[in-house]
């Protein structure tokens, strides 16, 4: 991967390249954006370019520094990950301790902090001291999903780059240029990617990406039956972490889009979620008016958007499911969420 392989982040890439060309690389960066938007890939390319020995085109991908960075064996490119649920103060002290030592063989030591929003308050305090008195040959890149969870004093000492969601057209072009050939599958992946390229690739690479856990069908059935207790029981096992919740939300989004399409064309062949029992699909089509479908789809999209801001996934999913149940059984007023 090189800068030219990154899709949809042109402005950001341009300013990183300018910084390298003009020797204006900052001491600390925040790369902010949803998982799968390319933050880590760009951080690695940037680190490679900073230490590349070529004069003209950086990264050249041919010099010893570039090769070592690509093979993850460059001792001056350091990756820090959360240990357990957070980045602990000992990990930060370790990084700080190293900053006073010269890089082994490169001009700069680049430390890439993954899940930077998981720095504990104590870790952030310790890290802040390093940012306040920067050692010239150390560069930090914090990768975050929501940088607002960091101390304002840290944010103010970093250059912040926001990774954008990208449009369907750019994604289509990128995916078809990267070995994905089935147009239907590409459209499905784009529709379920929420503008995040990594997610679209993940969907396309997963072999049976149209197969859902059988509990999804069960959940749709329980909603039709109107049982709150059963919904909570099932969501307990279906949403054990953020990724589970995100997967379920993406499924519900495509399912309700399916129902909307079905209202229009009345032919089950056109729907994406072919693995769901046709009787369930039919039931939803009868129970939901078009206006309610748009309403539910909007609700799901809102929750998917808010996922970037550490919301409680289980609670969000539960309140959504209850809302769907109420609309399905015609008990809901649409004034509250
Ligand atoms: Zn190079």
Short mmCIF file of C-alpha atoms and ligand atoms in Angstrom, two decimals:
data_model
loop_
_atom_site.label_atom_id
_atom_site.label_comp_id
_atom_site.label_asym_id
_atom_site.label_seq_id
_atom_site.Cartn_x
_atom_site.Cartn_y
_atom_site.Cartn_z
CA UNK A 1 0.00 0.00 0.00
CA UNK A 2 1.11 3.50 -0.81
CA UNK A 3 -0.48 6.94 -0.51
CA UNK A 4 -1.90 6.56 -4.02
CA UNK A 5 -3.81 3.42 -2.96
CA UNK A 6 -5.84 5.28 -0.34
CA UNK A 7 -9.28 6.17 -1.57
CA UNK A 8 -11.46 9.11 -0.53
CA UNK A 9 -8.96 10.88 1.77
CA UNK A 10 -7.25 13.04 -0.86
CA UNK A 11 -7.08 16.31 1.09
CA UNK A 12 -5.60 14.67 4.16
CA UNK A 13 -3.03 12.68 2.14
CA UNK A 14 -2.05 15.83 0.27
CA UNK A 15 -1.26 17.71 3.48
CA UNK A 16 0.73 14.79 4.92
CA UNK A 17 2.78 14.62 1.72
CA UNK A 18 3.31 18.38 1.78
CA UNK A 19 4.54 18.17 5.37
CA UNK A 20 7.13 15.57 4.37
CA UNK A 21 8.23 17.47 1.29
CA UNK A 22 8.63 20.73 3.20
CA UNK A 23 10.18 19.15 6.29
CA UNK A 24 7.27 20.42 8.34
CA UNK A 25 6.22 17.15 9.98
CA UNK A 26 4.55 17.89 13.31
CA UNK A 27 5.45 16.35 16.64
CA UNK A 28 2.05 14.73 17.17
CA UNK A 29 -0.98 13.77 15.11
CA UNK A 30 -4.47 12.49 15.75
CA UNK A 31 -5.94 10.37 12.96
CA UNK A 32 -9.62 10.23 13.79
CA UNK A 33 -12.32 8.16 12.11
CA UNK A 34 -14.38 4.98 12.30
CA UNK A 35 -12.80 1.51 12.33
CA UNK A 36 -11.98 0.48 8.78
CA UNK A 37 -11.55 4.01 7.44
CA UNK A 38 -7.83 3.51 6.83
CA UNK A 39 -6.23 5.33 9.79
CA UNK A 40 -3.70 2.63 10.60
CA UNK A 41 -2.80 2.05 6.95
CA UNK A 42 -2.18 5.76 6.40
CA UNK A 43 -0.21 6.03 9.67
CA UNK A 44 2.08 3.21 8.54
CA UNK A 45 2.60 4.75 5.08
CA UNK A 46 3.26 8.14 6.69
CA UNK A 47 5.79 6.63 9.13
CA UNK A 48 7.46 4.89 6.21
CA UNK A 49 7.59 8.13 4.19
CA UNK A 50 8.99 10.14 7.12
CA UNK A 51 11.98 7.80 7.44
CA UNK A 52 12.42 6.94 3.75
CA UNK A 53 15.97 7.53 2.49
CA UNK A 54 14.91 8.49 -1.03
CA UNK A 55 15.13 12.20 -1.77
CA UNK A 56 12.47 12.45 -4.45
CA UNK A 57 9.61 10.05 -3.88
CA UNK A 58 8.79 9.16 -0.31
CA UNK A 59 8.03 6.42 0.51
CA UNK A 60 10.16 4.82 -2.21
CA UNK A 61 9.31 1.34 -0.84
CA UNK A 62 12.80 0.18 -1.91
CA UNK A 63 15.27 1.57 0.62
CA UNK A 64 16.21 -0.47 3.69
CA UNK A 65 14.09 1.71 5.98
CA UNK A 66 10.97 1.35 3.80
CA UNK A 67 11.47 -2.41 3.51
CA UNK A 68 11.83 -2.81 7.26
CA UNK A 69 8.75 -0.69 7.92
CA UNK A 70 6.70 -2.74 5.46
CA UNK A 71 7.81 -5.99 7.09
CA UNK A 72 7.10 -4.49 10.56
CA UNK A 73 10.74 -4.95 11.59
CA UNK A 74 11.80 -1.31 11.72
CA UNK A 75 12.93 -0.75 15.33
CA UNK A 76 12.08 2.95 15.06
CA UNK A 77 8.43 2.45 14.12
CA UNK A 78 6.63 1.47 17.29
CA UNK A 79 3.05 0.32 17.69
CA UNK A 80 1.23 0.61 21.01
CA UNK A 81 -2.06 -1.20 21.60
CA UNK A 82 -4.38 -1.31 24.61
CA UNK A 83 -3.45 -3.99 27.09
CA UNK A 84 -6.88 -5.34 27.98
CA UNK A 85 -9.41 -2.54 27.81
CA UNK A 86 -7.11 0.44 28.12
CA UNK A 87 -3.66 1.84 27.45
CA UNK A 88 -2.13 1.80 30.89
CA UNK A 89 0.24 4.25 32.48
CA UNK A 90 3.08 1.71 32.50
CA UNK A 91 2.84 1.39 28.73
CA UNK A 92 2.98 5.18 28.39
CA UNK A 93 5.93 5.45 30.79
CA UNK A 94 7.74 2.92 28.66
CA UNK A 95 7.24 5.03 25.50
CA UNK A 96 8.23 8.20 27.30
CA UNK A 97 11.37 6.56 28.66
CA UNK A 98 12.46 5.77 25.12
CA UNK A 99 12.00 9.28 23.75
CA UNK A 100 15.23 10.57 25.28
CA UNK A 101 17.24 7.86 23.47
CA UNK A 102 18.19 8.49 19.85
CA UNK A 103 16.35 6.42 17.22
CA UNK A 104 18.31 3.26 16.33
CA UNK A 105 18.83 3.81 12.64
CA UNK A 106 16.28 6.34 11.40
CA UNK A 107 15.97 10.09 11.56
CA UNK A 108 12.75 9.79 13.55
CA UNK A 109 11.15 7.40 15.98
CA UNK A 110 7.47 7.18 15.05
CA UNK A 111 5.13 5.83 17.71
CA UNK A 112 1.69 4.82 16.48
CA UNK A 113 -0.82 4.56 19.33
CA UNK A 114 -3.75 2.36 18.29
CA UNK A 115 -7.12 2.95 19.97
CA UNK A 116 -5.76 6.21 21.36
CA UNK A 117 -9.15 6.96 22.88
CA UNK A 118 -8.40 4.13 25.32
CA UNK A 119 -5.62 6.02 27.09
CA UNK A 120 -6.65 6.20 30.75
CA UNK A 121 -6.79 9.68 32.35
CA UNK A 122 -3.49 8.91 34.17
CA UNK A 123 -1.92 7.73 30.92
CA UNK A 124 -3.05 10.93 29.20
CA UNK A 125 -1.52 13.03 31.96
CA UNK A 126 1.80 11.25 31.60
CA UNK A 127 1.66 11.49 27.82
CA UNK A 128 0.82 15.19 27.97
CA UNK A 129 4.18 15.96 29.64
CA UNK A 130 5.96 14.42 26.65
CA UNK A 131 3.90 16.46 24.22
CA UNK A 132 4.61 19.64 26.19
CA UNK A 133 8.36 19.13 25.97
CA UNK A 134 8.77 17.27 22.70
CA UNK A 135 12.01 15.58 21.74
CA UNK A 136 12.73 16.62 18.18
CA UNK A 137 13.23 13.19 16.69
CA UNK A 138 10.03 11.66 18.10
CA UNK A 139 6.71 11.70 16.31
CA UNK A 140 3.45 10.40 17.75
CA UNK A 141 0.37 9.36 15.82
CA UNK A 142 -2.75 8.64 17.86
CA UNK A 143 -5.45 6.64 16.10
CA UNK A 144 -8.90 7.37 17.53
CA UNK A 145 -12.55 6.69 16.81
CA UNK A 146 -13.65 9.67 18.86
CA UNK A 147 -10.83 12.00 19.79
CA UNK A 148 -13.10 14.10 22.00
CA UNK A 149 -12.55 11.54 24.74
CA UNK A 150 -8.97 12.86 24.98
CA UNK A 151 -7.94 15.77 27.20
CA UNK A 152 -8.34 19.12 25.41
CA UNK A 153 -4.72 19.85 26.32
CA UNK A 154 -3.61 16.78 24.36
CA UNK A 155 -5.83 17.58 21.38
CA UNK A 156 -4.49 21.13 21.21
CA UNK A 157 -0.94 19.81 20.87
CA UNK A 158 -1.78 17.48 17.99
CA UNK A 159 -2.63 18.06 14.36
CA UNK A 160 -6.04 16.47 13.91
CA UNK A 161 -6.96 14.70 10.68
CA UNK A 162 -10.49 13.38 10.26
CA UNK A 163 -10.94 10.35 8.03
CA UNK A 164 -14.10 10.80 5.99
CA UNK A 165 -16.78 8.36 4.95
CA UNK A 166 -16.61 7.90 1.20
CA UNK A 167 -19.30 7.83 -1.44
CA UNK A 168 -20.57 4.81 -3.35
CA UNK A 169 -19.02 5.85 -6.63
CA UNK A 170 -15.46 6.00 -5.24
CA UNK A 171 -15.99 2.72 -3.40
CA UNK A 172 -17.30 0.99 -6.49
CA UNK A 173 -14.23 2.08 -8.45
CA UNK A 174 -11.81 1.07 -5.70
CA UNK A 175 -13.39 -2.36 -5.15
CA UNK A 176 -13.58 -3.23 -8.83
CA UNK A 177 -9.92 -2.16 -9.18
CA UNK A 178 -8.97 -4.47 -6.32
CA UNK A 179 -10.12 -7.80 -7.64
CA UNK A 180 -13.80 -7.78 -6.66
CA UNK A 181 -15.80 -8.59 -9.77
CA UNK A 182 -19.36 -9.49 -8.82
CA UNK A 183 -21.38 -6.27 -9.28
CA UNK A 184 -24.28 -7.47 -7.08
CA UNK A 185 -21.94 -8.37 -4.24
CA UNK A 186 -20.15 -5.02 -4.56
CA UNK A 187 -23.48 -3.17 -4.34
CA UNK A 188 -24.48 -5.21 -1.29
CA UNK A 189 -21.17 -4.47 0.42
CA UNK A 190 -21.41 -0.74 -0.35
CA UNK A 191 -24.99 -0.59 0.95
CA UNK A 192 -23.89 -2.19 4.22
CA UNK A 193 -20.58 -0.40 4.65
CA UNK A 194 -21.84 2.98 5.90
CA UNK A 195 -19.23 4.66 3.71
CA UNK A 196 -16.31 2.81 5.31
CA UNK A 197 -14.04 1.09 2.84
CA UNK A 198 -12.57 -1.42 5.32
CA UNK A 199 -16.04 -2.61 6.19
CA UNK A 200 -16.98 -3.09 2.52
CA UNK A 201 -13.83 -5.17 1.98
CA UNK A 202 -14.52 -7.19 5.12
CA UNK A 203 -18.05 -7.96 3.89
CA UNK A 204 -16.78 -9.02 0.47
CA UNK A 205 -14.02 -11.17 1.91
CA UNK A 206 -16.24 -13.04 4.34
CA UNK A 207 -17.22 -16.13 2.39
CA UNK A 208 -20.86 -16.48 3.31
CA UNK A 209 -21.59 -12.84 3.84
CA UNK A 210 -25.26 -13.20 3.05
CA UNK A 211 -25.81 -15.81 5.71
CA UNK A 212 -26.98 -14.43 9.02
CA UNK A 213 -27.06 -16.15 12.40
CA UNK A 214 -30.34 -18.07 12.66
CA UNK A 215 -31.16 -16.00 15.76
CA UNK A 216 -31.72 -12.96 13.52
CA UNK A 217 -34.77 -14.65 11.99
CA UNK A 218 -35.87 -15.70 15.46
CA UNK A 219 -35.56 -12.12 16.68
CA UNK A 220 -37.73 -10.81 13.83
CA UNK A 221 -40.33 -13.43 14.72
CA UNK A 222 -40.32 -12.50 18.40
CA UNK A 223 -40.86 -8.84 17.49
CA UNK A 224 -43.92 -9.87 15.47
CA UNK A 225 -45.22 -11.82 18.44
CA UNK A 226 -44.82 -8.76 20.64
CA UNK A 227 -42.82 -10.32 23.48
CA UNK A 228 -40.60 -7.76 25.23
CA UNK A 229 -39.07 -10.30 27.62
CA UNK A 230 -38.06 -12.60 24.78
CA UNK A 231 -36.50 -9.68 22.90
CA UNK A 232 -34.32 -8.81 25.90
CA UNK A 233 -33.37 -12.46 26.36
CA UNK A 234 -32.28 -12.83 22.75
CA UNK A 235 -30.53 -9.46 22.47
CA UNK A 236 -28.55 -10.39 25.59
CA UNK A 237 -26.94 -13.23 23.69
CA UNK A 238 -26.80 -11.46 20.30
CA UNK A 239 -25.18 -8.22 21.49
CA UNK A 240 -22.21 -9.16 23.64
CA UNK A 241 -19.95 -6.43 22.34
CA UNK A 242 -19.89 -3.41 20.06
CA UNK A 243 -19.07 -5.42 16.94
CA UNK A 244 -22.00 -7.81 17.53
CA UNK A 245 -24.29 -4.82 17.93
CA UNK A 246 -22.95 -3.18 14.78
CA UNK A 247 -23.49 -6.40 12.84
CA UNK A 248 -27.09 -6.69 14.04
CA UNK A 249 -27.78 -3.03 13.22
CA UNK A 250 -26.41 -3.44 9.69
CA UNK A 251 -28.60 -6.49 9.25
CA UNK A 252 -31.71 -4.65 10.49
CA UNK A 253 -30.93 -1.75 8.18
CA UNK A 254 -30.71 -4.02 5.14
CA UNK A 255 -33.77 -5.99 6.28
CA UNK A 256 -36.00 -2.91 6.55
CA UNK A 257 -34.66 -1.61 3.24
CA UNK A 258 -35.69 -4.99 1.83
CA UNK A 259 -39.22 -4.56 3.14
CA UNK A 260 -39.36 -1.10 1.58
CA UNK A 261 -38.26 -2.52 -1.77
CA UNK A 262 -40.78 -5.34 -1.44
CA UNK A 263 -43.59 -2.81 -1.03
CA UNK A 264 -42.57 -1.33 -4.31
CA UNK A 265 -41.85 -4.34 -6.52
CA UNK A 266 -43.81 -7.04 -4.67
CA UNK A 267 -41.30 -9.63 -5.75
CA UNK A 268 -39.24 -11.44 -3.13
CA UNK A 269 -36.50 -12.10 -5.68
CA UNK A 270 -35.28 -8.50 -5.38
CA UNK A 271 -34.48 -8.59 -1.70
CA UNK A 272 -31.01 -9.00 -0.23
CA UNK A 273 -31.77 -11.09 2.85
CA UNK A 274 -32.86 -14.24 1.06
CA UNK A 275 -31.97 -16.42 4.04
CA UNK A 276 -34.84 -15.04 6.15
CA UNK A 277 -38.06 -17.07 6.16
CA UNK A 278 -40.40 -15.62 3.46
CA UNK A 279 -43.34 -15.73 5.91
CA UNK A 280 -41.51 -13.39 8.29
CA UNK A 281 -40.71 -11.02 5.41
CA UNK A 282 -44.34 -11.09 4.30
CA UNK A 283 -45.55 -10.39 7.84
CA UNK A 284 -43.33 -7.31 8.12
CA UNK A 285 -44.42 -6.07 4.75
CA UNK A 286 -48.05 -6.23 5.92
CA UNK A 287 -47.40 -4.71 9.35
CA UNK A 288 -45.27 -1.74 8.31
CA UNK A 289 -46.50 1.17 6.26
CA UNK A 290 -44.03 3.00 4.08
CA UNK A 291 -43.86 5.96 6.45
CA UNK A 292 -43.03 3.69 9.39
CA UNK A 293 -40.36 1.92 7.36
CA UNK A 294 -38.62 5.23 6.60
CA UNK A 295 -38.90 6.09 10.29
CA UNK A 296 -37.30 2.81 11.42
CA UNK A 297 -34.56 3.06 8.78
CA UNK A 298 -33.76 6.59 9.98
CA UNK A 299 -33.61 5.40 13.58
CA UNK A 300 -31.17 2.60 12.71
CA UNK A 301 -28.98 5.01 10.75
CA UNK A 302 -28.92 7.40 13.71
CA UNK A 303 -27.74 4.64 16.03
CA UNK A 304 -25.10 3.47 13.55
CA UNK A 305 -23.79 7.06 13.36
CA UNK A 306 -23.75 7.43 17.14
CA UNK A 307 -21.65 4.26 17.48
CA UNK A 308 -18.55 6.36 16.88
CA UNK A 309 -19.25 8.08 20.20
CA UNK A 310 -18.85 5.31 22.77
CA UNK A 311 -22.60 4.87 23.33
CA UNK A 312 -23.90 1.89 25.29
CA UNK A 313 -24.54 -0.49 22.41
CA UNK A 314 -26.78 -2.93 24.26
CA UNK A 315 -29.09 -0.13 25.49
CA UNK A 316 -29.28 1.48 22.05
CA UNK A 317 -30.11 -1.82 20.38
CA UNK A 318 -32.72 -2.69 23.02
CA UNK A 319 -34.50 0.64 22.72
CA UNK A 320 -34.47 0.31 18.93
CA UNK A 321 -35.94 -3.22 19.09
CA UNK A 322 -38.69 -2.03 21.45
CA UNK A 323 -39.47 0.82 19.08
CA UNK A 324 -39.74 -1.64 16.17
CA UNK A 325 -41.97 -3.87 18.29
CA UNK A 326 -44.26 -0.95 19.12
CA UNK A 327 -44.54 0.18 15.52
CA UNK A 328 -45.02 -3.43 14.37
CA UNK A 329 -47.83 -3.97 16.83
CA UNK A 330 -49.23 -0.52 16.23
CA UNK A 331 -48.86 0.62 19.82
CA UNK A 332 -46.30 3.31 19.28
CA UNK A 333 -46.55 6.99 18.84
CA UNK A 334 -43.64 8.23 16.76
CA UNK A 335 -42.93 11.28 18.85
CA UNK A 336 -40.30 9.74 21.11
CA UNK A 337 -37.33 7.48 20.66
ZN1 LIG B 1 12.28 4.46 1.08
#
